[in-house]
Short mmCIF file of C-alpha atoms and ligand atoms in Angstrom, two decimals:
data_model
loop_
_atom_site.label_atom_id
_atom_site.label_comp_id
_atom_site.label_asym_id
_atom_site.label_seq_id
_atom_site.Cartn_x
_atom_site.Cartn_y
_atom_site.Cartn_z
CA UNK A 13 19.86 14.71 -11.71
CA UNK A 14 19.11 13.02 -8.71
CA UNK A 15 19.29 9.17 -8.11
CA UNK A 16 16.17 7.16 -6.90
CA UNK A 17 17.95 3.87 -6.53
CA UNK A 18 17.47 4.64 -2.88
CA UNK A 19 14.56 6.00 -2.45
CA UNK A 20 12.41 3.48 -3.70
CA UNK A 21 12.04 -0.48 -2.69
CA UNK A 22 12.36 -1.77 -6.35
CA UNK A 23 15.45 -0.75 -6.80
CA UNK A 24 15.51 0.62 -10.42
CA UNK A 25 18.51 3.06 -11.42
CA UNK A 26 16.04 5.77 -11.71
CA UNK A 27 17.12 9.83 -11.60
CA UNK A 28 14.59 12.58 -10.90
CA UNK A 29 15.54 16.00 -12.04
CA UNK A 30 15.51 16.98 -8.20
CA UNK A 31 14.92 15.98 -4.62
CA UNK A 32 12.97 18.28 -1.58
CA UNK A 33 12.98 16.54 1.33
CA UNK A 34 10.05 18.69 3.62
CA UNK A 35 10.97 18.17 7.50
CA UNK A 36 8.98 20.54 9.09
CA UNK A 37 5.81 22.96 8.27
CA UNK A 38 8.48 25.86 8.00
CA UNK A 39 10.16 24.25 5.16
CA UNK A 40 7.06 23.34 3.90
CA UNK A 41 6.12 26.96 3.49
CA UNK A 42 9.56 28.47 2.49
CA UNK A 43 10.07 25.54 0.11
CA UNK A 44 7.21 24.95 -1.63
CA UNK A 45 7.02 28.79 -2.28
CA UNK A 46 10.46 28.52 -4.27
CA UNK A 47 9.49 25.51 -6.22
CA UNK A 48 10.03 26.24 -9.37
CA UNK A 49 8.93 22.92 -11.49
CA UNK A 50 5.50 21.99 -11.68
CA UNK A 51 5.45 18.80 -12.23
CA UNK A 52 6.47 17.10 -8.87
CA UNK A 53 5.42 13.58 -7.35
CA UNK A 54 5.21 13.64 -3.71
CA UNK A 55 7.04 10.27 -2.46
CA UNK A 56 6.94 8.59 0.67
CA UNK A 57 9.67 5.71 1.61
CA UNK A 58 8.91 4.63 -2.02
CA UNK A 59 7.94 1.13 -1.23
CA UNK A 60 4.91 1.43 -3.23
CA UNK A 61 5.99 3.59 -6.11
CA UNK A 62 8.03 1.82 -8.69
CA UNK A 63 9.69 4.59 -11.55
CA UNK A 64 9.61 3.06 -14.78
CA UNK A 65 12.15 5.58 -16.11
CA UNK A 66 13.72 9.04 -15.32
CA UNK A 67 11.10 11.19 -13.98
CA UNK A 68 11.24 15.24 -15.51
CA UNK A 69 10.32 17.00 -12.35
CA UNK A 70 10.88 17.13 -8.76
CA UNK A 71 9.94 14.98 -5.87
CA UNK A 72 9.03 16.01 -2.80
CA UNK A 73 9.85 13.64 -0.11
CA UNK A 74 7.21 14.71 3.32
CA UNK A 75 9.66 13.55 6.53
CA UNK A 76 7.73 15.17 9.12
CA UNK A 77 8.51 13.19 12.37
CA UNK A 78 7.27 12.64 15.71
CA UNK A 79 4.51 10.44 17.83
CA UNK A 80 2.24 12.45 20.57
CA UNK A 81 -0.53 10.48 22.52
CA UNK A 82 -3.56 11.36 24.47
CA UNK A 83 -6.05 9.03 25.77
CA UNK A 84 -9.18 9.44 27.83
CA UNK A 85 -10.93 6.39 29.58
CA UNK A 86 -12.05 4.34 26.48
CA UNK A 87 -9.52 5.49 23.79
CA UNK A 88 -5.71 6.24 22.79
CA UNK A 89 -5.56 9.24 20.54
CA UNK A 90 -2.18 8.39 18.53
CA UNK A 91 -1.10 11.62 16.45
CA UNK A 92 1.85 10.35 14.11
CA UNK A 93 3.95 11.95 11.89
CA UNK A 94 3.96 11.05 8.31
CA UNK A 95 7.13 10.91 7.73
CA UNK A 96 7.74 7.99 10.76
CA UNK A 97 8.20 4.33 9.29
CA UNK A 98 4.87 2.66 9.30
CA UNK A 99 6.22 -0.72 10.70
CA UNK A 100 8.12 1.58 13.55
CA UNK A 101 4.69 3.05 14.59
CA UNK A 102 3.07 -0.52 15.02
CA UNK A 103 5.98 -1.57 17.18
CA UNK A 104 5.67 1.36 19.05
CA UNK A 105 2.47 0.91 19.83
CA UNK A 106 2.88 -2.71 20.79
CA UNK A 107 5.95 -1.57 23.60
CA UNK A 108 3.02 0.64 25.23
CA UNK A 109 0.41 -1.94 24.91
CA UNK A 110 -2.05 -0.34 22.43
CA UNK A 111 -3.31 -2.89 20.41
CA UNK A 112 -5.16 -3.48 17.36
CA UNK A 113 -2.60 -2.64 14.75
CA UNK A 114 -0.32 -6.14 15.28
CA UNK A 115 -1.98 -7.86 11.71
CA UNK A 116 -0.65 -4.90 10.35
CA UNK A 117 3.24 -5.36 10.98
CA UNK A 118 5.82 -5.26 8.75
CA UNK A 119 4.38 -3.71 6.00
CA UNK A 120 6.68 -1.30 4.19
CA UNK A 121 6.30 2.11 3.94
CA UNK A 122 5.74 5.81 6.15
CA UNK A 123 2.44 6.23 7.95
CA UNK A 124 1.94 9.66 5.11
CA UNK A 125 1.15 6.78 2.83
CA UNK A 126 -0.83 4.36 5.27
CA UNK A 127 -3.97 5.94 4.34
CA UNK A 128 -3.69 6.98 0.81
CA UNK A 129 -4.21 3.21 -0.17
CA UNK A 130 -6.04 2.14 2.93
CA UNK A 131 -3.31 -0.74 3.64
CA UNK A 132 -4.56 -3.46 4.86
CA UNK A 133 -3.62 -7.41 5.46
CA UNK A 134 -4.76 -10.32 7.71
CA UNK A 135 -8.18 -9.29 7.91
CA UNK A 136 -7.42 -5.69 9.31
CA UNK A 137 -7.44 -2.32 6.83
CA UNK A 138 -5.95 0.75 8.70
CA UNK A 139 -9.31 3.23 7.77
CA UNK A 140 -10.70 1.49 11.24
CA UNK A 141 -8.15 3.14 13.46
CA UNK A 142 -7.90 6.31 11.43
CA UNK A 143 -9.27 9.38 13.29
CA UNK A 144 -8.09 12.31 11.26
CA UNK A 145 -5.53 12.67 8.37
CA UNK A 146 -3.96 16.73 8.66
CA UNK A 147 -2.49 17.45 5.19
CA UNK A 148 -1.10 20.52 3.37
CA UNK A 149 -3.46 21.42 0.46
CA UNK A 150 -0.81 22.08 -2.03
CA UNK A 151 -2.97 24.53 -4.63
CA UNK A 152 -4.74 26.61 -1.53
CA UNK A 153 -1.64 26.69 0.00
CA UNK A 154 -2.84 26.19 3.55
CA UNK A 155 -3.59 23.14 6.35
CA UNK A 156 -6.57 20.79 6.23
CA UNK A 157 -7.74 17.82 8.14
CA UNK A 158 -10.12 15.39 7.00
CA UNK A 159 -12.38 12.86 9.51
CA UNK A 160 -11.83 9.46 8.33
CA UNK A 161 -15.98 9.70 7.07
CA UNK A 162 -14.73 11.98 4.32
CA UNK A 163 -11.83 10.18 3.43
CA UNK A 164 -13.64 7.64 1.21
CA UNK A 165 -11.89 4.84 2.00
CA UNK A 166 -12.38 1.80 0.00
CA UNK A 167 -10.29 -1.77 -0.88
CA UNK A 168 -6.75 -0.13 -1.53
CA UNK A 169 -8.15 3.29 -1.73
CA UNK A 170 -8.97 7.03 -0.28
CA UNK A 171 -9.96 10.27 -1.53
CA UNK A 172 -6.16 11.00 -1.88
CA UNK A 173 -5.95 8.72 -4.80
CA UNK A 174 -8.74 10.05 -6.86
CA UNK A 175 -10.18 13.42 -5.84
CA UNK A 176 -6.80 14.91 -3.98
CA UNK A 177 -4.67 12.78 -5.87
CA UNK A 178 -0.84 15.37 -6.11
CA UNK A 179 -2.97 17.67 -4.61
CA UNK A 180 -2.17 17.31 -1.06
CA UNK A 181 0.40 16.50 1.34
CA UNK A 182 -0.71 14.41 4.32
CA UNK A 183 1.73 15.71 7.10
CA UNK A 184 0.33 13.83 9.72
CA UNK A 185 -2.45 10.81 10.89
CA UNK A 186 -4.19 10.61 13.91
CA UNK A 187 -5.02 7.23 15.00
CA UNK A 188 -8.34 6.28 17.49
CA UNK A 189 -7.14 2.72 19.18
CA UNK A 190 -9.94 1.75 21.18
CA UNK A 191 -8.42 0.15 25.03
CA UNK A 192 -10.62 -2.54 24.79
CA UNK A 193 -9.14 -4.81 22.64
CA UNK A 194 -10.06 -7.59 20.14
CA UNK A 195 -8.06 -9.73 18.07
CA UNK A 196 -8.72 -10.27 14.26
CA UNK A 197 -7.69 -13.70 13.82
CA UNK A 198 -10.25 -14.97 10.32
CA UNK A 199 -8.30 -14.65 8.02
CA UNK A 200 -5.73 -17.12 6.43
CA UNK A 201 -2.58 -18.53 8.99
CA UNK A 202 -3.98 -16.73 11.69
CA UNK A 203 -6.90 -19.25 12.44
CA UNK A 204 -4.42 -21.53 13.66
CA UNK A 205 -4.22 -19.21 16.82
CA UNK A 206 -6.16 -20.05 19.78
CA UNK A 207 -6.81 -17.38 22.18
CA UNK A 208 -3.93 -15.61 20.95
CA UNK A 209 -2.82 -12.26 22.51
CA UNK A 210 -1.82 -9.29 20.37
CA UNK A 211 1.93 -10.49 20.87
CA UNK A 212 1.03 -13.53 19.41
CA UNK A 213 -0.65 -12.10 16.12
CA UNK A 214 2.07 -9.53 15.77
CA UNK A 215 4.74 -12.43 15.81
CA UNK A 216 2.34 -14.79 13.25
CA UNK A 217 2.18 -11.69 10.89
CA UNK A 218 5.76 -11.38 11.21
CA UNK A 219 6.70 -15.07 10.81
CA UNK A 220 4.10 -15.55 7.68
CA UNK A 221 4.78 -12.14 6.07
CA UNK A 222 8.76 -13.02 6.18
CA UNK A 223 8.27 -16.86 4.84
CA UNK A 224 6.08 -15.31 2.21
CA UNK A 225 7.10 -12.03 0.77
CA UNK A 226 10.30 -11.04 -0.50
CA UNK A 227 12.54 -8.35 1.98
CA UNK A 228 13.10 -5.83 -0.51
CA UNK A 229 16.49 -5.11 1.20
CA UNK A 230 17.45 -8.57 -0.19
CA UNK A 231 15.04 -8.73 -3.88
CA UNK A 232 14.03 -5.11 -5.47
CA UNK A 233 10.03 -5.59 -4.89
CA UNK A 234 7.00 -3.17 -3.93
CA UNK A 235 4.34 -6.01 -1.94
CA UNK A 236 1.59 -7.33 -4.32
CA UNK A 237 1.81 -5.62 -8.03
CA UNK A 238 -1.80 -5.78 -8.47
CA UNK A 239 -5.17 -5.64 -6.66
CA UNK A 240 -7.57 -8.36 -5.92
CA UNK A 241 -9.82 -7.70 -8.34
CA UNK A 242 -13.91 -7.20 -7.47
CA UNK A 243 -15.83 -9.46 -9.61
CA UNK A 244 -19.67 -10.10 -9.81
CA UNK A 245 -21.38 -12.92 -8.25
CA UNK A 246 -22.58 -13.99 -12.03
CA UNK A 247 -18.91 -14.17 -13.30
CA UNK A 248 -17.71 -15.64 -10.07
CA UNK A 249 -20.66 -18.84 -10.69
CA UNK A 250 -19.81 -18.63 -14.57
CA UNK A 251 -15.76 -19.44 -13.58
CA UNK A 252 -16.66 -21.69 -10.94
CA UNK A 253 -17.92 -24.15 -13.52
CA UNK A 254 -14.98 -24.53 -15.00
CA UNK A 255 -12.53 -23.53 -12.09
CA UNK A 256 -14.68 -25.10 -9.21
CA UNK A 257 -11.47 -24.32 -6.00
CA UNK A 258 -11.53 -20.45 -7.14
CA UNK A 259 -11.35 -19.13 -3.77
CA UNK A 260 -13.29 -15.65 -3.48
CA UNK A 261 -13.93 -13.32 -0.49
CA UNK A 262 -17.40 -11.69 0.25
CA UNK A 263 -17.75 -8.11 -0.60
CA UNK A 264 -21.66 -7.23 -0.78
CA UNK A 265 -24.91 -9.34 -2.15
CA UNK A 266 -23.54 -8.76 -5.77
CA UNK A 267 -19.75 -8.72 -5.50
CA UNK A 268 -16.81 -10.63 -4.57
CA UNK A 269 -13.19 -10.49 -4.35
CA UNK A 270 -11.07 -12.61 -6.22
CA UNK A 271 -6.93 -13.51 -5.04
CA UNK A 272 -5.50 -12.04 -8.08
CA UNK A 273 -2.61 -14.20 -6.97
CA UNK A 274 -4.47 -17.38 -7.50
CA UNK A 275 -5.16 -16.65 -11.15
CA UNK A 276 -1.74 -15.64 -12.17
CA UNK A 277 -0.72 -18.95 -10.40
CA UNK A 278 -3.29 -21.52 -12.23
CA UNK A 279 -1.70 -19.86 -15.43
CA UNK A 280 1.98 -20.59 -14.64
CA UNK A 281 3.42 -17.67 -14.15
CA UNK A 282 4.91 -18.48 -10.88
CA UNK A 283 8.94 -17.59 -11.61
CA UNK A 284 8.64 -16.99 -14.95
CA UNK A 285 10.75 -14.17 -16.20
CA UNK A 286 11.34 -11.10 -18.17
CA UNK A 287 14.80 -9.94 -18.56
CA UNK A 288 16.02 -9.09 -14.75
CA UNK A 289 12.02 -8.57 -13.71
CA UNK A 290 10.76 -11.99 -12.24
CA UNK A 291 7.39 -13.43 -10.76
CA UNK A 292 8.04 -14.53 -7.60
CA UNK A 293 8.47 -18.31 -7.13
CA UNK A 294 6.71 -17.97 -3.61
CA UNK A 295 3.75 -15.96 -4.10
CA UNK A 296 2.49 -15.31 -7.79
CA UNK A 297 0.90 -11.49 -6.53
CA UNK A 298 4.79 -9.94 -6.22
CA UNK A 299 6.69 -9.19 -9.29
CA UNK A 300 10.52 -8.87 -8.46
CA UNK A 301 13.53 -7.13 -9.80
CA UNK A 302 17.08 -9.06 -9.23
CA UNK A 303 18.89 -5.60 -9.75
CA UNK A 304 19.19 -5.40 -13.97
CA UNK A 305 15.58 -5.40 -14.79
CA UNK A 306 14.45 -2.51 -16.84
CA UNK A 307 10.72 -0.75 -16.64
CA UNK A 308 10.44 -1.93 -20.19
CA UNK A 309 10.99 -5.84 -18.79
CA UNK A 310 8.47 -4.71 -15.80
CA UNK A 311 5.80 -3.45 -18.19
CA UNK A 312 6.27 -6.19 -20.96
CA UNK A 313 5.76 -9.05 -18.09
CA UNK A 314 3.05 -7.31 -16.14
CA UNK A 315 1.43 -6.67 -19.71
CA UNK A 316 1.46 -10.17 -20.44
CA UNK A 317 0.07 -11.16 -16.82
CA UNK A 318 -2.87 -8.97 -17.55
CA UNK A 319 -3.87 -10.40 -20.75
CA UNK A 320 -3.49 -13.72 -20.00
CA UNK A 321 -5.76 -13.26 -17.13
CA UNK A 322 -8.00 -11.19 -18.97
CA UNK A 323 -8.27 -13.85 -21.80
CA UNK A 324 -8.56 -16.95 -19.46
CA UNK A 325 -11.18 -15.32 -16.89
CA UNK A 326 -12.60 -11.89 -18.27
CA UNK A 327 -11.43 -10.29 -15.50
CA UNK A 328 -9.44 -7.23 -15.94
CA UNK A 329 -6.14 -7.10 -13.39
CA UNK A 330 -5.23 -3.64 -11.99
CA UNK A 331 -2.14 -2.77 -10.65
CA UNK A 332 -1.47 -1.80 -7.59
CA UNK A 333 2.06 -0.11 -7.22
CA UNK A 334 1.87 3.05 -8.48
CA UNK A 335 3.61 3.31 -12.22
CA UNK A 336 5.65 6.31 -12.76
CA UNK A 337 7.37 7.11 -16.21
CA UNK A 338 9.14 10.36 -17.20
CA UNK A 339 6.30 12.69 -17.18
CA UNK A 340 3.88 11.17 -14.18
CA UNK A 341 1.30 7.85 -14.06
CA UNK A 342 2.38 4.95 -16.51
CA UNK A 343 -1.03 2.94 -17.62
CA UNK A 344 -1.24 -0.54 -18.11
N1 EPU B 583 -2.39 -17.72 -3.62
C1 EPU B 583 -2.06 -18.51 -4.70
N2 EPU B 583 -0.77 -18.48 -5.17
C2 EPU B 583 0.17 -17.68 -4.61
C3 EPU B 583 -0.16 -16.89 -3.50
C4 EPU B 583 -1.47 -16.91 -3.02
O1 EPU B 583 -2.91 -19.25 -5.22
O2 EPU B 583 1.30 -17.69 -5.11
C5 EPU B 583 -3.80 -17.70 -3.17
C6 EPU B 583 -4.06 -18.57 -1.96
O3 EPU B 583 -5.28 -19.19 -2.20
C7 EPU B 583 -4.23 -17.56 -0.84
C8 EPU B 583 -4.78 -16.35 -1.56
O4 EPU B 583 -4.18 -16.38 -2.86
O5 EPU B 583 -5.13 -18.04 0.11
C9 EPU B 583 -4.46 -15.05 -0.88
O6 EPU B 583 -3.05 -14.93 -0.71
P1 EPU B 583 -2.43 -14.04 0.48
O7 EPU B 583 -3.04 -14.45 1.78
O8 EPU B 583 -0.96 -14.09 0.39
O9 EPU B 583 -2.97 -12.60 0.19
P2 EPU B 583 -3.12 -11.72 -1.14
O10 EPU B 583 -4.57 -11.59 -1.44
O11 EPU B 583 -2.24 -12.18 -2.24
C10 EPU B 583 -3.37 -9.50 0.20
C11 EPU B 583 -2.76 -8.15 0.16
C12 EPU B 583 -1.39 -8.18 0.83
C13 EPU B 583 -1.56 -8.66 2.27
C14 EPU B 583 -2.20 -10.04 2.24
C15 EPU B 583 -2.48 -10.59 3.62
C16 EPU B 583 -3.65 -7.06 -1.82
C17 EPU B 583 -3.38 -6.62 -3.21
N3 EPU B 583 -2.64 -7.69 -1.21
O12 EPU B 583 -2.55 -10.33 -0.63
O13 EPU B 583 -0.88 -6.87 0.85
O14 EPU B 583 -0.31 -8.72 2.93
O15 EPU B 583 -3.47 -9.97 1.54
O16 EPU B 583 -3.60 -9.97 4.15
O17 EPU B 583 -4.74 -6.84 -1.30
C18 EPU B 583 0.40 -5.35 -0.47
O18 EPU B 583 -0.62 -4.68 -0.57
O19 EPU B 583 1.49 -5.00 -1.00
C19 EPU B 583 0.35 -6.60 0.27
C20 EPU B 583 1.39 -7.41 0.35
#
């Protein structure tokens, strides 16, 4: 049995039945060949992943490393290993001035996992600066690449989380930075900037990020539980007469998005806990673990978020960590 406590940001004492950590496309080859179990979740630095009890299989950990750059006269062509910290990558960038990827800072995780949820925050989602993704298709055993066009990115997701979902392992991202650069500065704290440069956003997204959301070095976390839910206009203008400050964000003609953080907060759940698992006091989107939660405590309060959501709005909360129990996905 392996332990997990380290390997993901919640901080549960988890144990897989066994570890492969895949550092370079020999390994990859020689290692994958010899893998004997067949079920196997591929992991990146775990900060999205939360494991709800022993998992019965193997993970495989990608930690393929390195950063090589090109550029011609309007772009930088940033190749990046997946296995590099994703947070690492953006302050690389920054120390040799390519910019666009400073609203982005500080969010946890390896760039393998950057585009298999599309992150995104401050008004910025990373499928705009993704070129290519190279992966390992894990049934055909051999190397792929997808153009971002065909990676169907969407709000918090990709092709690799439906169609290639365990299929695939991304081994590497190439990122297209245009030189020409243009702040993103709509969205929230960030309108307070004027004429900010890219230094400047990077240190807002910093400053607001740290006074908002937990460190989970400090408070087992894994960023917001669930996703801001997509709502139709007609629901949106049913709620509004009743909850006239809803905030919303525009999506298309039809649809909006909703701060899923807002309606757990109008229904009190801010700090209220279950067992060891908590809802943060600061921002109502993060559920926490103070170190003797259980994934019974974590399912029994994020259970109880859902439904009273569901009851007081009709809207239908789903998560956004990825659930795993002892024999793969947990459900909600
Ligand atoms: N709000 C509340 N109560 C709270 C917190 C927020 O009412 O306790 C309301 C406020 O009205 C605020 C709105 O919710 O204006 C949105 O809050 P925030 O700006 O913190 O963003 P979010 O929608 O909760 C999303 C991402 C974050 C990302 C931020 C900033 C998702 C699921 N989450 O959160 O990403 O950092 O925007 O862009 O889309 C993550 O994915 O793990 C993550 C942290």
């Amino acid at each position: 049995m392996y332990s997990l406590a380290s390997h993901h940001s919640f901080g549960f004492t988890s144990f897989a039945q066994s570890f492969l950590t895949v550092n370079s496309s020999d390994d990859l080859h020689t290692q994958l060949t010899n893998l004997t179990d067949s079920r196997y979740y591929l992991l990146g630095e775990g900060s999205n992943t939360i494991f709800t009890e022993n998992y019965q299989g193997t993970i495989i950990k990608p930690a393929f490393m390195g950063i090589t750059l090109e550029d011609n006269d309007t772009h930088y062509l940033v190749k990046v290993g997946a296995g590099e910290n994703w947070h690492k990558l953006v302050m690389w960038c920054m120390q040799h001035k390519i910019y666009g990827l400073e609203n982005l800072a500080l969010i946890p995780g390896s760039v393998g996992a950057a585009p298999i949820q599309n992150i995104g925050a401050y008004g910025v989602e990373i499928e705009q600066f993704i070129h290519q993704v190279e992966y390992y298709d894990l049934q055909q055993k051999q190397y792929q690449s997808l153009r971002a066009i065909d990676c169907e990115f969407g709000y918090r997701d990709s092709v690799f989380k439906t169609r290639l979902a365990g299929k695939v392992m991304i081994t590497s991202v190439t990122l297209v930075i245009p030189k020409k650069w243009k702040g993103v500065t709509h969205y929230g704290e960030l309108k307070q900037l004027s004429t900010p440069s890219a230094t400047d956003i990077f240190n807002k997204v910093v400053e607001v990020r740290q006074s908002k959301l937990p460190d989970p070095a400090k408070i087992g976390n894994a960023g917001s539980f669930f996703k801001n839910p997509i709502i139709t206009k007609a629901l949106f203008e049913q709620l509004q007469r009743t909850w006239a400050a809803i905030p919303s964000y525009p999506v298309n003609t039809d649809k909006v998005k909703i701060p899923a953080a807002w309606l757990i907060d109008q229904l009190g759940f801010k700090g209220r806990r279950v067992g060891g698992i908590g809802c943060h006091p600061n921002h109502a989107l993060v559920l926490t673990n103070d170190g003797s939660g259980t994934g019974e405590q974590l399912l029994e309060l994020a259970r109880d978020i859902q439904l009273a959501v569901s009851q007081e709005f009709s809207i239908r909360l789903e998560n956004e960590v990825r659930l795993i129990g002892n024999k793969g996905p947990v459900f909600l």
